[in-house]
Short mmCIF file of N, CA and C in Angstrom, two decimals:
data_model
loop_
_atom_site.label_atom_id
_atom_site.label_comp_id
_atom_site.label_asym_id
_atom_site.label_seq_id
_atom_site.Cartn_x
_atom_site.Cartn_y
_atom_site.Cartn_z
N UNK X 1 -59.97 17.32 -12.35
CA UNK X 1 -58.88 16.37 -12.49
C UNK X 1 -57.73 16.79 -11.61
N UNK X 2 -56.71 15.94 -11.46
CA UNK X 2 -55.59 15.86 -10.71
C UNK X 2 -54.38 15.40 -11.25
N UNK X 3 -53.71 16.42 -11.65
CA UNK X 3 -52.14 15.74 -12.16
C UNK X 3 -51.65 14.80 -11.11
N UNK X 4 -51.08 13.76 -11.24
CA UNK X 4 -50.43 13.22 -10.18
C UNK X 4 -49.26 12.59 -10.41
N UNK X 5 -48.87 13.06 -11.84
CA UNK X 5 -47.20 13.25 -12.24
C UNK X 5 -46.92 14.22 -13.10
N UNK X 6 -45.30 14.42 -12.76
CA UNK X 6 -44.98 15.70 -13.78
C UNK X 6 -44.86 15.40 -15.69
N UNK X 7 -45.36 16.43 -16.02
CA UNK X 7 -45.11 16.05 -17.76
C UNK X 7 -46.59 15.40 -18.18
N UNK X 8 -47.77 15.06 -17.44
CA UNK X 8 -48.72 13.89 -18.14
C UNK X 8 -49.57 14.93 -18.25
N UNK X 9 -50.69 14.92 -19.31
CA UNK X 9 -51.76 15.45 -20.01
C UNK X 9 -53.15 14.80 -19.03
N UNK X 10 -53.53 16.09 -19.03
CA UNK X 10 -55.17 16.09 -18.42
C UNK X 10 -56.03 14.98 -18.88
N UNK X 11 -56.85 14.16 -18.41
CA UNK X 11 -57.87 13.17 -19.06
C UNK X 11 -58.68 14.39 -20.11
N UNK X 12 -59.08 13.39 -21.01
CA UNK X 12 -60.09 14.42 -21.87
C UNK X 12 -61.76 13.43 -21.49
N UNK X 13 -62.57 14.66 -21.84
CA UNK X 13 -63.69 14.01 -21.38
C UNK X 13 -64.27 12.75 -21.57
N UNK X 14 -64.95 12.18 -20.83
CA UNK X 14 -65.64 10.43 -20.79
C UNK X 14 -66.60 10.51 -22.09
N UNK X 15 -66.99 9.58 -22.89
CA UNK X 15 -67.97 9.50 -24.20
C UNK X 15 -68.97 9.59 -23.50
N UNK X 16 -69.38 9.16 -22.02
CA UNK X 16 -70.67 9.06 -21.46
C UNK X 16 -70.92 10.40 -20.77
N UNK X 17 -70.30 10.86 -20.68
CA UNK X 17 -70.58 12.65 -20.56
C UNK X 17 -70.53 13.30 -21.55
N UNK X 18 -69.68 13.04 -22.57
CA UNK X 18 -70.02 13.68 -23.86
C UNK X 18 -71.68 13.49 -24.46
N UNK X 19 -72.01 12.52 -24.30
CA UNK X 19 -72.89 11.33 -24.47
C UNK X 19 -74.60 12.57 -23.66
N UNK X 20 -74.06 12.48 -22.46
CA UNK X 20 -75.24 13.09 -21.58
C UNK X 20 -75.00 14.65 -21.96
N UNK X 21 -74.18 15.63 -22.48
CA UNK X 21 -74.35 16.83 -23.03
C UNK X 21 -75.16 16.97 -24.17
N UNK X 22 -74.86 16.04 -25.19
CA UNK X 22 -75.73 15.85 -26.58
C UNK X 22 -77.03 15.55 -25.97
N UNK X 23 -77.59 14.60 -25.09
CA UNK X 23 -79.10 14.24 -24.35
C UNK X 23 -79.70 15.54 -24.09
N UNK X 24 -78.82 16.18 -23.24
CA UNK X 24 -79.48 17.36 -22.05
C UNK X 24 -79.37 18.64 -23.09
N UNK X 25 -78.98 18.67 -24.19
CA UNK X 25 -79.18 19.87 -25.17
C UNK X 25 -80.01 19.60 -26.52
N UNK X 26 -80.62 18.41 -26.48
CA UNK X 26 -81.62 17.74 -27.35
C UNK X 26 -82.74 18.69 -27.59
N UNK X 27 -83.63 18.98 -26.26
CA UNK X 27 -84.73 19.58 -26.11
C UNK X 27 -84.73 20.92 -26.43
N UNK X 28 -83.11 21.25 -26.50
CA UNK X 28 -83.20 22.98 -26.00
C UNK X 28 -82.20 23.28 -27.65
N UNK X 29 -82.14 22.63 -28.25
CA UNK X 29 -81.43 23.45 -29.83
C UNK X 29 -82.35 23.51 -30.70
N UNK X 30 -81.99 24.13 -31.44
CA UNK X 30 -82.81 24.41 -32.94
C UNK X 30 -82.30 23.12 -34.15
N UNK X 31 -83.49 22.71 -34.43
CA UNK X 31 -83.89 21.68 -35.43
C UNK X 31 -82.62 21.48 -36.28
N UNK X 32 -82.09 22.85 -36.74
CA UNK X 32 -81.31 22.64 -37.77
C UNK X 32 -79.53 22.41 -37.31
N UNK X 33 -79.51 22.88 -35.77
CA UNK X 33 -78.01 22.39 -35.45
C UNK X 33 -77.86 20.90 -34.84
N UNK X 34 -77.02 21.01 -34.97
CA UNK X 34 -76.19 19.35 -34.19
C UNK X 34 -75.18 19.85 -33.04
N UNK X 35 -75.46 19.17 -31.89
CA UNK X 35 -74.28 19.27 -30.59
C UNK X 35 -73.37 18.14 -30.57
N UNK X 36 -71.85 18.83 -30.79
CA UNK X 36 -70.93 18.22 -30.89
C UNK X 36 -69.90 18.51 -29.79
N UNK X 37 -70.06 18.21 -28.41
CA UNK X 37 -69.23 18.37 -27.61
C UNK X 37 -67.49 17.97 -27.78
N UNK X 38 -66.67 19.16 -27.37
CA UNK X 38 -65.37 19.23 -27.60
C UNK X 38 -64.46 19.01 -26.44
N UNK X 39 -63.25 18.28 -26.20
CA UNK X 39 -62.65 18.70 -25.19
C UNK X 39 -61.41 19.79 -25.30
N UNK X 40 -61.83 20.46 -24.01
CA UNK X 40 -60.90 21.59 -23.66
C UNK X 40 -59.51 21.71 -24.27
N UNK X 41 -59.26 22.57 -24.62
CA UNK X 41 -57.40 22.41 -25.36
C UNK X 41 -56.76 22.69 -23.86
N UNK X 42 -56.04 21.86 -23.33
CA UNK X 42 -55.13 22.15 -21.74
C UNK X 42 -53.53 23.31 -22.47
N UNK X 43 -53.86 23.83 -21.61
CA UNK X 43 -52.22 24.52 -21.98
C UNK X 43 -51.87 24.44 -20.24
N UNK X 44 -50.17 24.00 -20.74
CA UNK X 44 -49.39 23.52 -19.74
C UNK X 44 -48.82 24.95 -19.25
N UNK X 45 -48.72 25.47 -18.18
CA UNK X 45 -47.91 26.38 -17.71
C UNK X 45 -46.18 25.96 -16.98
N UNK X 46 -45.01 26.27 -17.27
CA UNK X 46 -44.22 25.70 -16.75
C UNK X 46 -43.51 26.85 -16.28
N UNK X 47 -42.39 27.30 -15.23
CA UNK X 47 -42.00 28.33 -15.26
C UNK X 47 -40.57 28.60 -16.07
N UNK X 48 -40.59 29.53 -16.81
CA UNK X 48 -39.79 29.53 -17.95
C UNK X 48 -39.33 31.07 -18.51
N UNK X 49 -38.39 31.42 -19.08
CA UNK X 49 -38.01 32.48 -19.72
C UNK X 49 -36.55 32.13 -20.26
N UNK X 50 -36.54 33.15 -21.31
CA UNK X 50 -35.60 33.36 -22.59
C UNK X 50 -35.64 34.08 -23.85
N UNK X 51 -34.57 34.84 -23.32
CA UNK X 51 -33.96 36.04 -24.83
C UNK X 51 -34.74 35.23 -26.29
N UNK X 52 -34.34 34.19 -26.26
CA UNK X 52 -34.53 33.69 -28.15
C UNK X 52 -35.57 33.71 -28.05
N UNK X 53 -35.37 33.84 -29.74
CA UNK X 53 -36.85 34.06 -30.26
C UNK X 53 -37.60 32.81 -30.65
N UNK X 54 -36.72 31.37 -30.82
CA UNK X 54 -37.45 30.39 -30.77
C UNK X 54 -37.40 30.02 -29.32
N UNK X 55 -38.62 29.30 -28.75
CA UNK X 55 -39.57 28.78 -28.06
C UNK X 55 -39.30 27.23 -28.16
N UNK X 56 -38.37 26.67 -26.82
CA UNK X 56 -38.51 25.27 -26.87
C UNK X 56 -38.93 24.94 -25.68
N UNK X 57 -39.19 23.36 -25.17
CA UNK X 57 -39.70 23.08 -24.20
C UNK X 57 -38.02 22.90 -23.31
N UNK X 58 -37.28 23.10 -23.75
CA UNK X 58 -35.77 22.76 -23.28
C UNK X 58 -35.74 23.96 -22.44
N UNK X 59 -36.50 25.44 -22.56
CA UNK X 59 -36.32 26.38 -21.68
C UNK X 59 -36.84 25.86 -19.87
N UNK X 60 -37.96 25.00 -20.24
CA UNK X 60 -38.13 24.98 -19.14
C UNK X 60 -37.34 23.96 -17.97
N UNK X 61 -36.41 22.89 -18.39
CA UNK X 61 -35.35 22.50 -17.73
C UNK X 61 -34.31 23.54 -17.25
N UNK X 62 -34.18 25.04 -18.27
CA UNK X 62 -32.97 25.74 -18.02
C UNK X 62 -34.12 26.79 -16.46
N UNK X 63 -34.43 26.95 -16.52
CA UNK X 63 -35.60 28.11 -15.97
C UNK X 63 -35.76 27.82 -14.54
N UNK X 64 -35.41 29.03 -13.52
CA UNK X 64 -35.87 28.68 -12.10
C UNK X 64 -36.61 30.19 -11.60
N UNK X 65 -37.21 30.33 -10.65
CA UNK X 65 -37.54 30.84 -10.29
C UNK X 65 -36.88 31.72 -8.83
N UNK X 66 -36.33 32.55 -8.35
CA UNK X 66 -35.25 33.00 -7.31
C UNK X 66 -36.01 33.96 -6.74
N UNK X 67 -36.18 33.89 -5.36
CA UNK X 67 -36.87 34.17 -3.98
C UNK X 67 -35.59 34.79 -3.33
N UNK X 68 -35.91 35.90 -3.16
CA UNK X 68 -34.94 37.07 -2.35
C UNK X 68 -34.89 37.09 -1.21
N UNK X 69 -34.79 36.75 -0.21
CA UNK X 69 -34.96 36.56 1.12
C UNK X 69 -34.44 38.05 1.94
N UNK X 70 -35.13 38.31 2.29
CA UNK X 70 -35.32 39.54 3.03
C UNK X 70 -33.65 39.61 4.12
N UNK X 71 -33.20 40.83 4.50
CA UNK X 71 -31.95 40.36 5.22
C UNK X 71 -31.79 39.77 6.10
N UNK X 72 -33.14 40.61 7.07
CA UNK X 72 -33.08 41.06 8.74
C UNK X 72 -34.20 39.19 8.92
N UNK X 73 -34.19 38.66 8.35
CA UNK X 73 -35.35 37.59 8.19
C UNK X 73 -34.33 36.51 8.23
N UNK X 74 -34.64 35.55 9.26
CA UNK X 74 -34.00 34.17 9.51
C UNK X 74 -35.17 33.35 9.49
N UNK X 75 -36.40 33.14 8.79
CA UNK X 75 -36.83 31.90 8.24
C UNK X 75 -35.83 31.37 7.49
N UNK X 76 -36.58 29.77 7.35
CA UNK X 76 -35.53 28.85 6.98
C UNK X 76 -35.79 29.12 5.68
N UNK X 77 -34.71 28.96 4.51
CA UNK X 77 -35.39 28.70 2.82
C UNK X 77 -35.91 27.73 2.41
N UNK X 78 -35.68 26.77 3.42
CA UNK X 78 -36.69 25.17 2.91
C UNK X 78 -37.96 25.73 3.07
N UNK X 79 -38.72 26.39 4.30
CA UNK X 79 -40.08 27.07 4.35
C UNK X 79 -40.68 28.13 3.82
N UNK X 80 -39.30 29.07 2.92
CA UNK X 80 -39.84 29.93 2.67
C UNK X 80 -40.16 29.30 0.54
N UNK X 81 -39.36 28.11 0.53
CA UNK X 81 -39.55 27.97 -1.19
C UNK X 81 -40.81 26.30 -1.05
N UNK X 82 -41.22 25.95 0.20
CA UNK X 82 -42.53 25.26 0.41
C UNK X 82 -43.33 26.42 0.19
N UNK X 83 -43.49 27.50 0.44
CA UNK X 83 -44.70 28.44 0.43
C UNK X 83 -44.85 29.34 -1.04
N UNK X 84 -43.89 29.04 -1.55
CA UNK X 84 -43.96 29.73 -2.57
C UNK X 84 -44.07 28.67 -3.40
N UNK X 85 -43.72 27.65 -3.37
CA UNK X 85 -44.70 26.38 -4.35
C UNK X 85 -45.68 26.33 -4.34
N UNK X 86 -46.33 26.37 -2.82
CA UNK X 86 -47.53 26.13 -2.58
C UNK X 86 -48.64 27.06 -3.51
N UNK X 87 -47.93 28.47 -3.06
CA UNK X 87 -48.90 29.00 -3.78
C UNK X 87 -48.82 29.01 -5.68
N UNK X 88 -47.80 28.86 -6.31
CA UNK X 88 -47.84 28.28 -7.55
C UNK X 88 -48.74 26.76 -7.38
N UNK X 89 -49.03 26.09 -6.67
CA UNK X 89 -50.06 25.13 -7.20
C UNK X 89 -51.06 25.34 -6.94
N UNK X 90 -51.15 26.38 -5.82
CA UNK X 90 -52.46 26.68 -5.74
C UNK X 90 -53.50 27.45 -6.79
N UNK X 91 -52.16 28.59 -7.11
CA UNK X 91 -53.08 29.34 -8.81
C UNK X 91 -53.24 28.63 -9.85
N UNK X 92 -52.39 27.45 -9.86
CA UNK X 92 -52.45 26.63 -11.21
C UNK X 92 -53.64 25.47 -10.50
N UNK X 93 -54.54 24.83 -9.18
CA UNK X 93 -55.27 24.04 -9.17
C UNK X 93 -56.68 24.03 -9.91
N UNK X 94 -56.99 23.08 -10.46
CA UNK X 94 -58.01 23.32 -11.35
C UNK X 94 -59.14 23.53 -10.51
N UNK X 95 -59.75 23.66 -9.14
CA UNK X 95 -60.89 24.21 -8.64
C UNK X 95 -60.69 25.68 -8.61
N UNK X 96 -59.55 26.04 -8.84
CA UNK X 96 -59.24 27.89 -8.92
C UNK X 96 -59.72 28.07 -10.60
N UNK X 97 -59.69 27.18 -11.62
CA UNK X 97 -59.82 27.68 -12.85
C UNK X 97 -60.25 27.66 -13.62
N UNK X 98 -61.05 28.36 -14.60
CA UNK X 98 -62.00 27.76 -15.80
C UNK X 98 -61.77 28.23 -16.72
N UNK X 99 -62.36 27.56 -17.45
CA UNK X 99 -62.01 27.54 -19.19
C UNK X 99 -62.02 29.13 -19.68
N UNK X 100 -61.54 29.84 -20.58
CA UNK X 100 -61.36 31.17 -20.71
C UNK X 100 -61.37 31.72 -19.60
N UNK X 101 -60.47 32.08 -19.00
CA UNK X 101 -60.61 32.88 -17.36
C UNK X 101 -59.10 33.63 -17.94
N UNK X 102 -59.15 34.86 -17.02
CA UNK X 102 -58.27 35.70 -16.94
C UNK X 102 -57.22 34.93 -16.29
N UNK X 103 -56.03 34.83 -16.35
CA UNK X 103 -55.19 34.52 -15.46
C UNK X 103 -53.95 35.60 -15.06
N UNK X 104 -54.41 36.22 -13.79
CA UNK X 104 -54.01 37.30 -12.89
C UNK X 104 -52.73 36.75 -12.38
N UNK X 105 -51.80 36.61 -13.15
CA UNK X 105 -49.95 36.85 -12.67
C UNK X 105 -49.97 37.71 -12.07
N UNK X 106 -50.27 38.80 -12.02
CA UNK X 106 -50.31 39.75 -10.75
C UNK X 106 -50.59 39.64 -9.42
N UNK X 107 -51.85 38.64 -9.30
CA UNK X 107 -52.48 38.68 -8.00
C UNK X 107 -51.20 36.82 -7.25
N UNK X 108 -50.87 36.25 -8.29
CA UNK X 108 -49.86 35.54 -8.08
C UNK X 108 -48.66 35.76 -7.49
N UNK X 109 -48.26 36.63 -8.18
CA UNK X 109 -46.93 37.81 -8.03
C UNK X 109 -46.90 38.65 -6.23
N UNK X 110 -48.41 38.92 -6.22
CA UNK X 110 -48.33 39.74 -4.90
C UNK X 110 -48.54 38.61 -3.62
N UNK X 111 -49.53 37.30 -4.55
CA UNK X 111 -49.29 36.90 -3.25
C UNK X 111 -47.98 36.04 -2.55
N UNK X 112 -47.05 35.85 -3.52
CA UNK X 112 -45.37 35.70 -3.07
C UNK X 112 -45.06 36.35 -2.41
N UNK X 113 -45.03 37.81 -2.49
CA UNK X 113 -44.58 38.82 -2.17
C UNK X 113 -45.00 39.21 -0.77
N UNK X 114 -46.34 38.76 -0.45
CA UNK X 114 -46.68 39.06 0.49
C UNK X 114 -46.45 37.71 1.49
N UNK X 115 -45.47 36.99 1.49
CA UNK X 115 -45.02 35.94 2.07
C UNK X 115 -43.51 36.63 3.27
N UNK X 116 -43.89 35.80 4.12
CA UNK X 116 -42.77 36.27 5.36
C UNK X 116 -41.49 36.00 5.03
N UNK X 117 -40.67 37.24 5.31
CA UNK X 117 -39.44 36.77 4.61
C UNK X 117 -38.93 37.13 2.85
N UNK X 118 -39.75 37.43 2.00
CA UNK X 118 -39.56 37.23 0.53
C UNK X 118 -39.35 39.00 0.46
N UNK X 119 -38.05 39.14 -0.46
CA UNK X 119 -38.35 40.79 -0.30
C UNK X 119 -38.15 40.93 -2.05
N UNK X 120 -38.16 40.27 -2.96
CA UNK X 120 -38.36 40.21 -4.43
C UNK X 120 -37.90 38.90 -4.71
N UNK X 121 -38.48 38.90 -6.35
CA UNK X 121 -38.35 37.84 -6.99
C UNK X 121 -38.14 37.92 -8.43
N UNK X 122 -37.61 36.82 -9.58
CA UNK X 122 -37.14 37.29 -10.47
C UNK X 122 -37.17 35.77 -11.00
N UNK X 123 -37.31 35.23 -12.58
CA UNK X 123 -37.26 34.50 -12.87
C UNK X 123 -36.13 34.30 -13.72
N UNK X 124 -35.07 33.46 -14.31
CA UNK X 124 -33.73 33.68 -14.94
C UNK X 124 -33.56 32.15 -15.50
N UNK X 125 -33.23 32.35 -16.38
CA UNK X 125 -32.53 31.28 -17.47
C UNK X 125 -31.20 31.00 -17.06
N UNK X 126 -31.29 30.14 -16.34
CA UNK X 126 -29.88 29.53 -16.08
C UNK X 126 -29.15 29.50 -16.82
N UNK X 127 -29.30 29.11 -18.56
CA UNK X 127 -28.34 28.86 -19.54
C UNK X 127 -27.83 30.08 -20.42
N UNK X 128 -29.13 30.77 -20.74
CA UNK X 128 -28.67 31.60 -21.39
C UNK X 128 -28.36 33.34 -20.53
N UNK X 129 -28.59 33.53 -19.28
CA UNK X 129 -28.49 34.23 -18.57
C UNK X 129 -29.82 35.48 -18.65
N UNK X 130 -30.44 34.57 -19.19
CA UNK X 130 -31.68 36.24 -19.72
C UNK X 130 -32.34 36.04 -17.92
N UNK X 131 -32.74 37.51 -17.55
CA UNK X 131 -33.73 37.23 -15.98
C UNK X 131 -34.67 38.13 -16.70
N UNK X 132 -36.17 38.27 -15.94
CA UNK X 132 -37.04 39.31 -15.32
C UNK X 132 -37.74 39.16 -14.29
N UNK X 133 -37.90 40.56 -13.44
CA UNK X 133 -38.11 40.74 -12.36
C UNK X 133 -39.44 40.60 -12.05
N UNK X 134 -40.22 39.62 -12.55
CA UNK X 134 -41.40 38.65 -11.80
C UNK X 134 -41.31 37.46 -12.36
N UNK X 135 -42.62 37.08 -12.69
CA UNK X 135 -42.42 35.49 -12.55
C UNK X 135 -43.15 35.43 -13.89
N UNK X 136 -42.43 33.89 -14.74
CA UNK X 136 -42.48 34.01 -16.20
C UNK X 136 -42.58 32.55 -15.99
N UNK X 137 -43.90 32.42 -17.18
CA UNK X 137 -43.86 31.14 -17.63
C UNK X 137 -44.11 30.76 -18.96
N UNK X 138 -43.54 29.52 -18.91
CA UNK X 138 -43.87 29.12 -20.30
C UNK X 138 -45.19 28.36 -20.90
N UNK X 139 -46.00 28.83 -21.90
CA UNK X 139 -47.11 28.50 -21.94
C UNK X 139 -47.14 27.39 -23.69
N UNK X 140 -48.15 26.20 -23.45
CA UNK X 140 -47.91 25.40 -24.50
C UNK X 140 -48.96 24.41 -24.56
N UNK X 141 -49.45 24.15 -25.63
CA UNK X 141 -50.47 22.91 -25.68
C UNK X 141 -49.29 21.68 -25.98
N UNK X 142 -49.11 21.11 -24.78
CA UNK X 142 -48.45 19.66 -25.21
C UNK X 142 -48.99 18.48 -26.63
N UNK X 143 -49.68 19.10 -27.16
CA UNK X 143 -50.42 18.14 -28.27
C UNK X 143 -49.47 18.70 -29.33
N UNK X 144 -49.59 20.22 -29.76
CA UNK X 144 -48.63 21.37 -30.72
C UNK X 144 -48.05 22.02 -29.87
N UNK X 145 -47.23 21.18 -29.16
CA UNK X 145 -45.72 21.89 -28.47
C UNK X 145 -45.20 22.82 -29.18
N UNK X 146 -45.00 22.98 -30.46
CA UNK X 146 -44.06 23.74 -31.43
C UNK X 146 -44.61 24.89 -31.76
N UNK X 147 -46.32 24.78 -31.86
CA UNK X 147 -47.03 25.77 -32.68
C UNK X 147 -47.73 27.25 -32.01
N UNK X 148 -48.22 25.90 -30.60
CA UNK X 148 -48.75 26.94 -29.35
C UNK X 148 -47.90 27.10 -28.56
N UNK X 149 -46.90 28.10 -28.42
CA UNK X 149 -45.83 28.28 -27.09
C UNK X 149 -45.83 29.12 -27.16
N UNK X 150 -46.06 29.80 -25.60
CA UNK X 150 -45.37 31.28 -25.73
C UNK X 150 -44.83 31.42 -24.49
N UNK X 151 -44.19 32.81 -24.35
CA UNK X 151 -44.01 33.02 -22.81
C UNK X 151 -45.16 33.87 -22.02
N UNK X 152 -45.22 33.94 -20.97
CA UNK X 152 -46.54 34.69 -20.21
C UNK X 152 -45.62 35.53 -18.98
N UNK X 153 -45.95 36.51 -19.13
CA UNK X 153 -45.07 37.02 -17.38
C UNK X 153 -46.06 38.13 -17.06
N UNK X 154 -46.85 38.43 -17.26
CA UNK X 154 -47.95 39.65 -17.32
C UNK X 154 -49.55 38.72 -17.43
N UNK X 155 -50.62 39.82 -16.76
CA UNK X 155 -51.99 38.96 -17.35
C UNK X 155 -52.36 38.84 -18.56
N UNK X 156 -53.12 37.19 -18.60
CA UNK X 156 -53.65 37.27 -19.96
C UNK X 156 -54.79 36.77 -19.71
N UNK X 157 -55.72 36.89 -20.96
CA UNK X 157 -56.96 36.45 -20.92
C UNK X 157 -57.23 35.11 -21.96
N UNK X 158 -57.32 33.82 -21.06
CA UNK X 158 -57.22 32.74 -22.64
C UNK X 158 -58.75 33.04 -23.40
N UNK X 159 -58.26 32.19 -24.52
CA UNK X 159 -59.56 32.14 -25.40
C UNK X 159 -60.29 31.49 -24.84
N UNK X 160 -61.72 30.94 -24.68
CA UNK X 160 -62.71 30.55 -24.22
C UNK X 160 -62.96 28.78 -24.07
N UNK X 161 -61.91 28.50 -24.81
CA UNK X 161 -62.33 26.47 -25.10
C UNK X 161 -60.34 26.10 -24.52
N UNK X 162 -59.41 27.20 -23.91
CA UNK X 162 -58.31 26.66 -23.27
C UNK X 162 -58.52 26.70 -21.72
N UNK X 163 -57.93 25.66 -21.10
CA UNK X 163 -57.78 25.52 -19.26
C UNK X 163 -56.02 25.43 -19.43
N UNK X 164 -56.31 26.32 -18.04
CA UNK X 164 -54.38 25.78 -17.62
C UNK X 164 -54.30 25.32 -16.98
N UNK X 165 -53.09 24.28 -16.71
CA UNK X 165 -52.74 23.29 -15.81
C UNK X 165 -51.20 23.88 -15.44
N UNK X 166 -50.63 23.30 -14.35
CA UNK X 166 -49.16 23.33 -14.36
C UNK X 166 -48.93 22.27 -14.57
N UNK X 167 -47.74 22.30 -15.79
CA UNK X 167 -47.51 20.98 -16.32
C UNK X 167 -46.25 20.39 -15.02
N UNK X 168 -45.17 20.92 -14.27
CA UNK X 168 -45.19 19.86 -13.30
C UNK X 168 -44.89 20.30 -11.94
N UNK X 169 -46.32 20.05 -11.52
CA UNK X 169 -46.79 20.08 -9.93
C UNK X 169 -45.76 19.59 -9.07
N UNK X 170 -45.27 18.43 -9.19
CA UNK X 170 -44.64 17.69 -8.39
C UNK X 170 -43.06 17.90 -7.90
N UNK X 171 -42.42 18.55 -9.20
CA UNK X 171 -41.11 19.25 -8.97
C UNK X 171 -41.03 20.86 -8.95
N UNK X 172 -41.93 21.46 -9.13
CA UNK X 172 -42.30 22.50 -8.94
C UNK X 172 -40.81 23.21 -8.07
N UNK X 173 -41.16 22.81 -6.60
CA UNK X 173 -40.32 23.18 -5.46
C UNK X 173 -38.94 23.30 -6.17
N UNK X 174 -38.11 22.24 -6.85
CA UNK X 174 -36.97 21.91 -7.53
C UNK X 174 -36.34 23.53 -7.92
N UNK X 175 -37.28 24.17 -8.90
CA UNK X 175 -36.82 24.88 -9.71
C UNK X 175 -36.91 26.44 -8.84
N UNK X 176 -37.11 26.43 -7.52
CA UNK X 176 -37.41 27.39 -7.05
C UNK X 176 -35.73 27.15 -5.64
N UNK X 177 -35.39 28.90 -6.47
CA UNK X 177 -33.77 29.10 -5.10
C UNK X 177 -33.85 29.98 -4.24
N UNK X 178 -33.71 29.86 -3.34
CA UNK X 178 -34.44 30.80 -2.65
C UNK X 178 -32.59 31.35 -2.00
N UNK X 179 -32.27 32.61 -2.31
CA UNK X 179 -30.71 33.43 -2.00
C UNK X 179 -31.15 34.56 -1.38
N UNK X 180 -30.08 34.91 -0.61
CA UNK X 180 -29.92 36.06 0.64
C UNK X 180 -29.66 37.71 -0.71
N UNK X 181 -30.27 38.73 0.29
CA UNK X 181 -29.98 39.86 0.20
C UNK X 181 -29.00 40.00 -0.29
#
């Protein structure tokens, strides 16, 4: 699938593929189970951080992401916060991801870092002034916004029946400042 606006939820699977999983596992289960195909729980990744201990989706309006720009480095910051979007949609595209998969903030983290021009980075709450020195997001099933949220700034490993998406691709760039030495 393909987000192709910010904020909207993943399609969940077609009945006629649900439909052809129950067919194509007919032959191959035991008498006594039933196949009940499920769709994936999506958790939205947004980039986000904050001190409190409650968890709203309001963090992620306050929340940017800040690109250090190296001194001696005169790239432009319009090119250097295109490349660092880029590669946030690129770790969040769903041909990079599958259902229970590790998701390596680290290998994210370095590959910013290893961008021309970028000499650290730090994510910060505009409102409430909380920062840390990589990149933090906020994680959430838009269905139980309230129940499933957390923050992520380190690897994690999801459970086996969640996919992540970035919940918004499209403004992505927005929330990213890219400031001098």
């Amino acid at each position: 699938f393909t987000i192709a606006e910010d904020k909207s939820y993943p399609p969940f699977l077609s009945n006629s593929f649900k439909n052809l999983l129950v067919e194509t596992t007919r032959e191959r289960k035991m008498l006594s189970n039933t196949v009940v195909p499920r769709d994936p729980i999506y958790m939205a990744f947004g980039l986000g951080m904050s001190n409190s201990s409650t968890l709203t989706l309001d963090i992620l309006n306050n929340t940017s992401l800040y690109v250090v720009r190296e001194t001696n480095n005169k790239i432009n910051k319009n090119t250097i916060k295109a490349r660092v979007s880029s590669s946030i949609k690129s770790f969040f595209a769903t041909a990079n991801n599958k259902l229970g998969q590790n998701l390596a903030l680290t290998e994210l983290m370095r590959d910013i870092l290893s961008l021309e021009g970028v000499r650290r980075i730090y994510t910060k709450n505009d409102n409430d002034g909380s920062t840390i020195d990589t990149i933090s997001f906020l994680s959430f099933n838009p269905i139980y916004e309230t129940s499933d949220i957390t923050l992520v700034n380190q690897d994690i490993t999801l459970p086996y029946f969640k996919f992540p998406y970035l919940y918004s691709p499209l403004t992505v760039a927005d929330r990213i400042k890219v400031i001098d030495e």
